[in-house]
């Protein structure tokens, strides 16, 4: 059912000795949406995914898939999950096809019957019988993505799926991720490729030192720090007028201009308020932040002193 | 659990290592028969020709060795070849079977696809046990073939033929004796997350413990009360057969040292205890450890 929460973490904590890798992390992923999990190296993304998959034991908190606690009902919960981890690992002596077959046996539920279609879908059909050890990084990533879909999962977790892919490959993966969401699956995507995240995700969660520092739709996150640059002859007087406009959060007075922090749909109201007072702006320019701007600003401190994951 | 076992068997069948091990035991068992026959036959010829002196007992000893090559002695000689080669091979396979999952990072792939740690562990052990049985079967069949081939070449007596129940019993005891060494290799592989460490530790324990035990008992038979709680002498006791040959890393089957071996009941108990201890340690470590994602 679209919108149903199928993956949830509540107060998830993981400590490795004195290091707190994840600190009370809450997240929800619903069917039909793609959620980006962002953060610098060591922010706790992979550890969080590890806890969701039951690979890493939480120090506190819980992870649920389809309403089932992963700690107590791991196998039932993971039956609904297809996951690709950051470092894609398969049996080097098996072919790509046999690697999928080995996992399909494990998965059951008709997984064997999906192998050929997935190899075709991920562009691996021609090299399906080649040994995994002969695969390029991009092919390994594709095989990893294929393996996540063997069990026809409701929840797909992808940790850096576009690593090593060329631009065309990255685009294919983006399209695939969108298709997965359209098929009413929930997708949790951890990636460093912010442009990719911006293009494919419905929501993002930015983590820093194991805690969520911001989250929301791409528009919400990027517009939070967006502003209007308004060129006016009398900036001080204009600032007084603008501050009274509903939705304006902050006004910074510059020489011959104003920076107005407000919702991006307030441009016309700002113009009207100034015009009504006989002040005519020569330019009102909305300046939206990119996801990269927001990410870099939020994680600046962490990037300068990265922690271990 | 059954799915994991099937997946494990699927992957094991596609590795070259088990097939190479089976090839080695199949060819090796026949070759040992042929080499020993060639060697003793050359000695007999040399005695007959007068090239080496016919000292009292020498010819008898050689003839006894030749008798060991007959089909009715496969339960002693043939099975001892399988056990001797098998212990080493299966230590290597056991450590590799588990250790490579850590080295390749495929343990986390399996777990991420829903496998349980307990299922993974049981499936590994089950496939190892099945392989040990197959290995012993192939080795015994090769030994029987080697025995008949040698008999045909050397004109040895083939009657009354292979004592199949005795061979089966000896082979089953041999497989039982493989298990603690395989468990030892598994525990080191799990703790070190490395096939190499498991192989090294398993082989060192296999050889060093038996050598030390043998030396100690040779120096003073009273030491037997201590070393009889180790692995090698209990394995020697379990694999001992009445016709004389035995296996074990260093222990011979007969003589005064053999008479200090523990009885088979105690030996079975000690080996089961070691196996349980090793597997419990491996399981505890596997269960408790986080499988880090990157």
XYZ file of C-alpha atoms in Angstrom, chain A residues 7-293:
287
model
C 11.210 0.591 7.265
C 11.579 2.402 10.547
C 14.369 2.947 13.019
C 13.687 4.327 16.464
C 16.381 5.706 18.714
C 18.991 3.563 17.035
C 22.338 3.730 18.825
C 25.594 1.953 18.089
C 28.728 2.399 20.114
C 32.073 0.841 19.293
C 33.892 1.258 22.586
C 34.189 4.984 23.222
C 33.063 5.861 19.713
C 29.392 6.489 19.113
C 28.826 5.720 15.450
C 25.054 6.121 15.498
C 23.333 8.186 18.145
C 19.577 7.908 18.482
C 18.800 7.792 14.792
C 15.147 7.846 13.746
C 14.099 7.349 10.167
C 11.119 6.136 8.229
C 10.825 4.959 4.665
C 7.462 4.483 3.012
C 6.368 2.398 0.092
C 6.722 4.173 -3.206
C 9.343 6.660 -2.066
C 13.069 6.952 -2.457
C 14.841 8.252 0.619
C 18.432 9.401 0.421
C 20.663 8.798 3.410
C 23.461 11.324 3.237
C 26.440 12.062 5.356
C 30.202 12.308 5.165
C 32.429 9.273 5.622
C 32.075 7.970 9.142
C 28.721 9.642 9.704
C 27.114 6.295 10.513
C 25.252 5.527 7.284
C 26.698 2.077 6.700
C 26.455 1.224 10.386
C 22.788 2.193 10.283
C 22.234 -0.027 7.266
C 24.148 -2.785 9.039
C 21.773 -2.515 12.000
C 18.719 -2.544 9.737
C 20.021 -5.773 8.204
C 20.939 -7.358 11.524
C 24.632 -7.449 10.667
C 25.487 -5.042 13.443
C 23.830 -5.280 16.829
C 22.381 -2.001 18.058
C 23.537 -0.757 21.431
C 20.042 0.665 21.891
C 16.929 1.346 19.878
C 15.317 -0.786 17.254
C 14.986 -1.283 13.552
C 11.754 -2.534 12.044
C 10.940 -3.813 8.594
C 7.283 -4.333 7.710
C 6.531 -3.803 11.382
C 8.820 -6.631 12.466
C 11.667 -5.982 14.856
C 14.871 -7.018 13.090
C 16.460 -8.039 16.393
C 13.771 -10.610 17.186
C 12.298 -11.500 13.778
C 15.300 -11.035 11.548
C 14.604 -13.672 8.939
C 10.932 -12.782 8.493
C 11.809 -9.099 8.339
C 14.645 -9.543 5.852
C 12.481 -11.670 3.579
C 11.024 -8.334 2.462
C 14.397 -6.627 2.005
C 16.856 -6.595 -0.853
C 20.120 -4.997 0.134
C 23.292 -4.045 -1.623
C 26.140 -3.098 0.660
C 28.773 -0.482 0.021
C 31.441 -2.990 -0.941
C 29.859 -5.459 -3.332
C 31.140 -8.917 -2.537
C 30.360 -12.146 -4.305
C 32.081 -15.479 -4.803
C 34.995 -14.827 -7.160
C 35.048 -18.369 -8.538
C 31.374 -18.298 -9.527
C 29.961 -16.640 -12.615
C 27.641 -13.691 -12.216
C 24.729 -15.969 -12.957
C 25.825 -18.613 -10.461
C 26.296 -15.963 -7.798
C 22.712 -14.900 -8.322
C 21.643 -18.554 -8.355
C 23.377 -19.182 -5.006
C 21.493 -16.260 -3.485
C 18.269 -17.253 -5.224
C 18.432 -20.704 -3.613
C 18.748 -18.931 -0.285
C 15.852 -16.615 -1.054
C 13.394 -19.157 -2.439
C 9.973 -17.762 -3.404
C 10.542 -17.886 -7.144
C 13.872 -16.068 -7.039
C 15.458 -18.551 -9.467
C 12.937 -17.559 -12.098
C 13.934 -13.884 -11.899
C 17.634 -14.360 -12.586
C 17.601 -14.071 -16.363
C 15.271 -11.092 -16.383
C 17.440 -9.288 -13.836
C 20.637 -9.996 -15.731
C 18.950 -8.557 -18.799
C 17.585 -5.555 -16.896
C 20.979 -4.706 -15.430
C 22.813 -5.195 -18.730
C 24.769 -8.240 -17.576
C 23.250 -10.902 -19.807
C 26.241 -10.980 -22.158
C 28.692 -11.556 -19.306
C 26.423 -13.693 -17.133
C 28.648 -16.745 -17.466
C 31.919 -14.936 -16.825
C 33.534 -15.373 -13.421
C 32.789 -12.618 -10.945
C 36.513 -12.039 -10.438
C 36.751 -10.884 -14.071
C 34.042 -8.233 -13.634
C 34.814 -4.540 -13.702
C 33.759 -2.411 -10.755
C 30.729 -1.206 -12.672
C 29.650 -4.755 -13.491
C 30.065 -5.756 -9.866
C 27.807 -2.906 -8.855
C 25.210 -3.974 -11.394
C 25.333 -7.528 -10.105
C 24.892 -6.173 -6.588
C 21.807 -4.267 -7.650
C 20.468 -7.359 -9.438
C 20.918 -9.425 -6.296
C 18.764 -7.016 -4.301
C 15.799 -7.661 -6.575
C 15.923 -11.460 -6.556
C 13.423 -11.746 -3.736
C 11.019 -9.191 -5.233
C 11.465 -7.098 -2.082
C 9.203 -4.421 -0.656
C 12.253 -2.592 0.699
C 15.407 -2.009 -1.334
C 18.529 -0.745 0.397
C 21.284 0.497 -1.860
C 24.578 1.661 -0.418
C 26.546 3.570 -3.062
C 25.041 1.694 -6.024
C 26.594 4.021 -8.614
C 30.179 3.555 -7.417
C 32.378 2.853 -10.382
C 29.681 3.378 -12.981
C 30.178 5.626 -15.968
C 27.687 8.479 -16.509
C 25.463 6.301 -18.681
C 25.512 3.580 -16.067
C 24.693 6.069 -13.329
C 21.748 7.263 -15.334
C 20.503 3.696 -15.810
C 20.707 3.092 -12.087
C 18.806 6.317 -11.410
C 16.080 5.229 -13.789
C 15.975 1.820 -12.185
C 15.621 3.347 -8.739
C 12.708 5.485 -9.916
C 11.115 2.412 -11.458
C 11.463 0.578 -8.163
C 9.590 3.355 -6.402
C 6.915 3.298 -9.101
C 6.565 -0.431 -8.444
C 5.541 0.597 -4.912
C 8.796 -0.425 -3.289
C 10.532 1.627 -0.656
C 14.105 2.536 -1.521
C 16.732 3.683 0.949
C 19.677 5.062 -0.975
C 22.991 5.919 0.633
C 25.181 7.832 -1.748
C 27.914 10.388 -1.963
C 26.747 11.460 -5.402
C 24.598 14.396 -4.320
C 23.525 15.222 -7.840
C 22.262 11.653 -8.198
C 20.411 11.912 -4.890
C 18.882 15.239 -5.874
C 17.595 13.730 -9.102
C 16.202 10.505 -7.731
C 15.161 10.959 -4.107
C 11.815 12.111 -2.784
C 13.252 12.805 0.640
C 16.704 13.024 2.136
C 18.065 12.524 5.594
C 21.428 14.078 6.369
C 23.336 12.446 9.192
C 26.342 13.765 11.008
C 28.103 11.948 13.821
C 25.319 9.414 13.851
C 22.481 11.871 14.314
C 20.023 13.323 11.853
C 20.901 16.972 11.268
C 18.212 17.673 8.727
C 15.631 15.869 6.690
C 12.712 16.415 4.393
C 11.928 16.666 0.725
C 14.682 17.945 -1.519
C 12.775 21.240 -1.824
C 12.414 21.577 1.921
C 16.049 20.901 2.579
C 17.439 23.098 -0.175
C 14.974 25.965 0.270
C 15.601 26.142 3.967
C 18.629 28.295 3.248
C 17.341 29.898 0.080
C 16.948 33.675 -0.164
C 16.014 36.534 -2.484
C 18.623 39.056 -3.530
C 16.672 42.323 -4.018
C 18.353 45.335 -5.581
C 16.692 48.491 -4.234
C 17.797 52.163 -3.995
C 16.933 52.560 -0.289
C 17.859 49.262 1.313
C 17.349 50.339 4.928
C 13.807 51.542 4.376
C 12.987 48.583 2.190
C 14.230 46.214 4.896
C 11.726 47.649 7.365
C 8.899 47.036 4.912
C 10.006 43.572 3.964
C 10.256 42.395 7.571
C 6.514 42.879 7.887
C 5.719 40.528 4.981
C 4.391 37.170 6.225
C 6.799 34.275 5.664
C 9.952 36.375 5.808
C 12.380 34.834 8.246
C 15.389 37.065 7.985
C 16.449 40.255 6.199
C 20.085 41.179 5.729
C 20.848 44.710 4.600
C 23.685 45.089 2.136
C 24.922 48.120 0.212
C 22.135 48.837 -2.283
C 20.589 45.447 -1.820
C 18.814 43.095 0.560
C 19.099 39.383 1.161
C 15.700 38.150 2.229
C 15.374 34.654 3.654
C 11.855 33.513 2.862
C 9.866 30.783 1.191
C 10.598 30.722 -2.519
C 6.950 31.369 -3.393
C 7.008 34.780 -1.659
C 8.682 36.718 -4.478
C 5.508 38.409 -5.744
C 4.463 39.498 -2.251
C 7.854 41.044 -1.642
C 7.592 42.964 -4.889
C 4.043 44.102 -4.056
C 5.043 45.318 -0.578
C 7.891 47.386 -1.991
C 5.845 48.784 -4.888
C 3.010 49.793 -2.563
C 5.517 51.902 -0.621
C 6.883 53.446 -3.803
C 10.099 51.491 -3.778
C 10.803 49.830 -7.093
C 13.258 46.968 -7.103
C 15.527 46.738 -10.110
C 15.956 42.979 -9.537
C 14.433 40.292 -7.323
C 16.515 37.185 -7.793
C 15.606 33.923 -6.006
C 18.791 32.129 -4.985
C 18.160 28.484 -4.119
C 20.801 26.375 -2.456
C 21.743 23.074 -4.024
C 21.753 19.882 -2.034
C 25.515 20.039 -2.219
C 25.538 23.494 -0.617
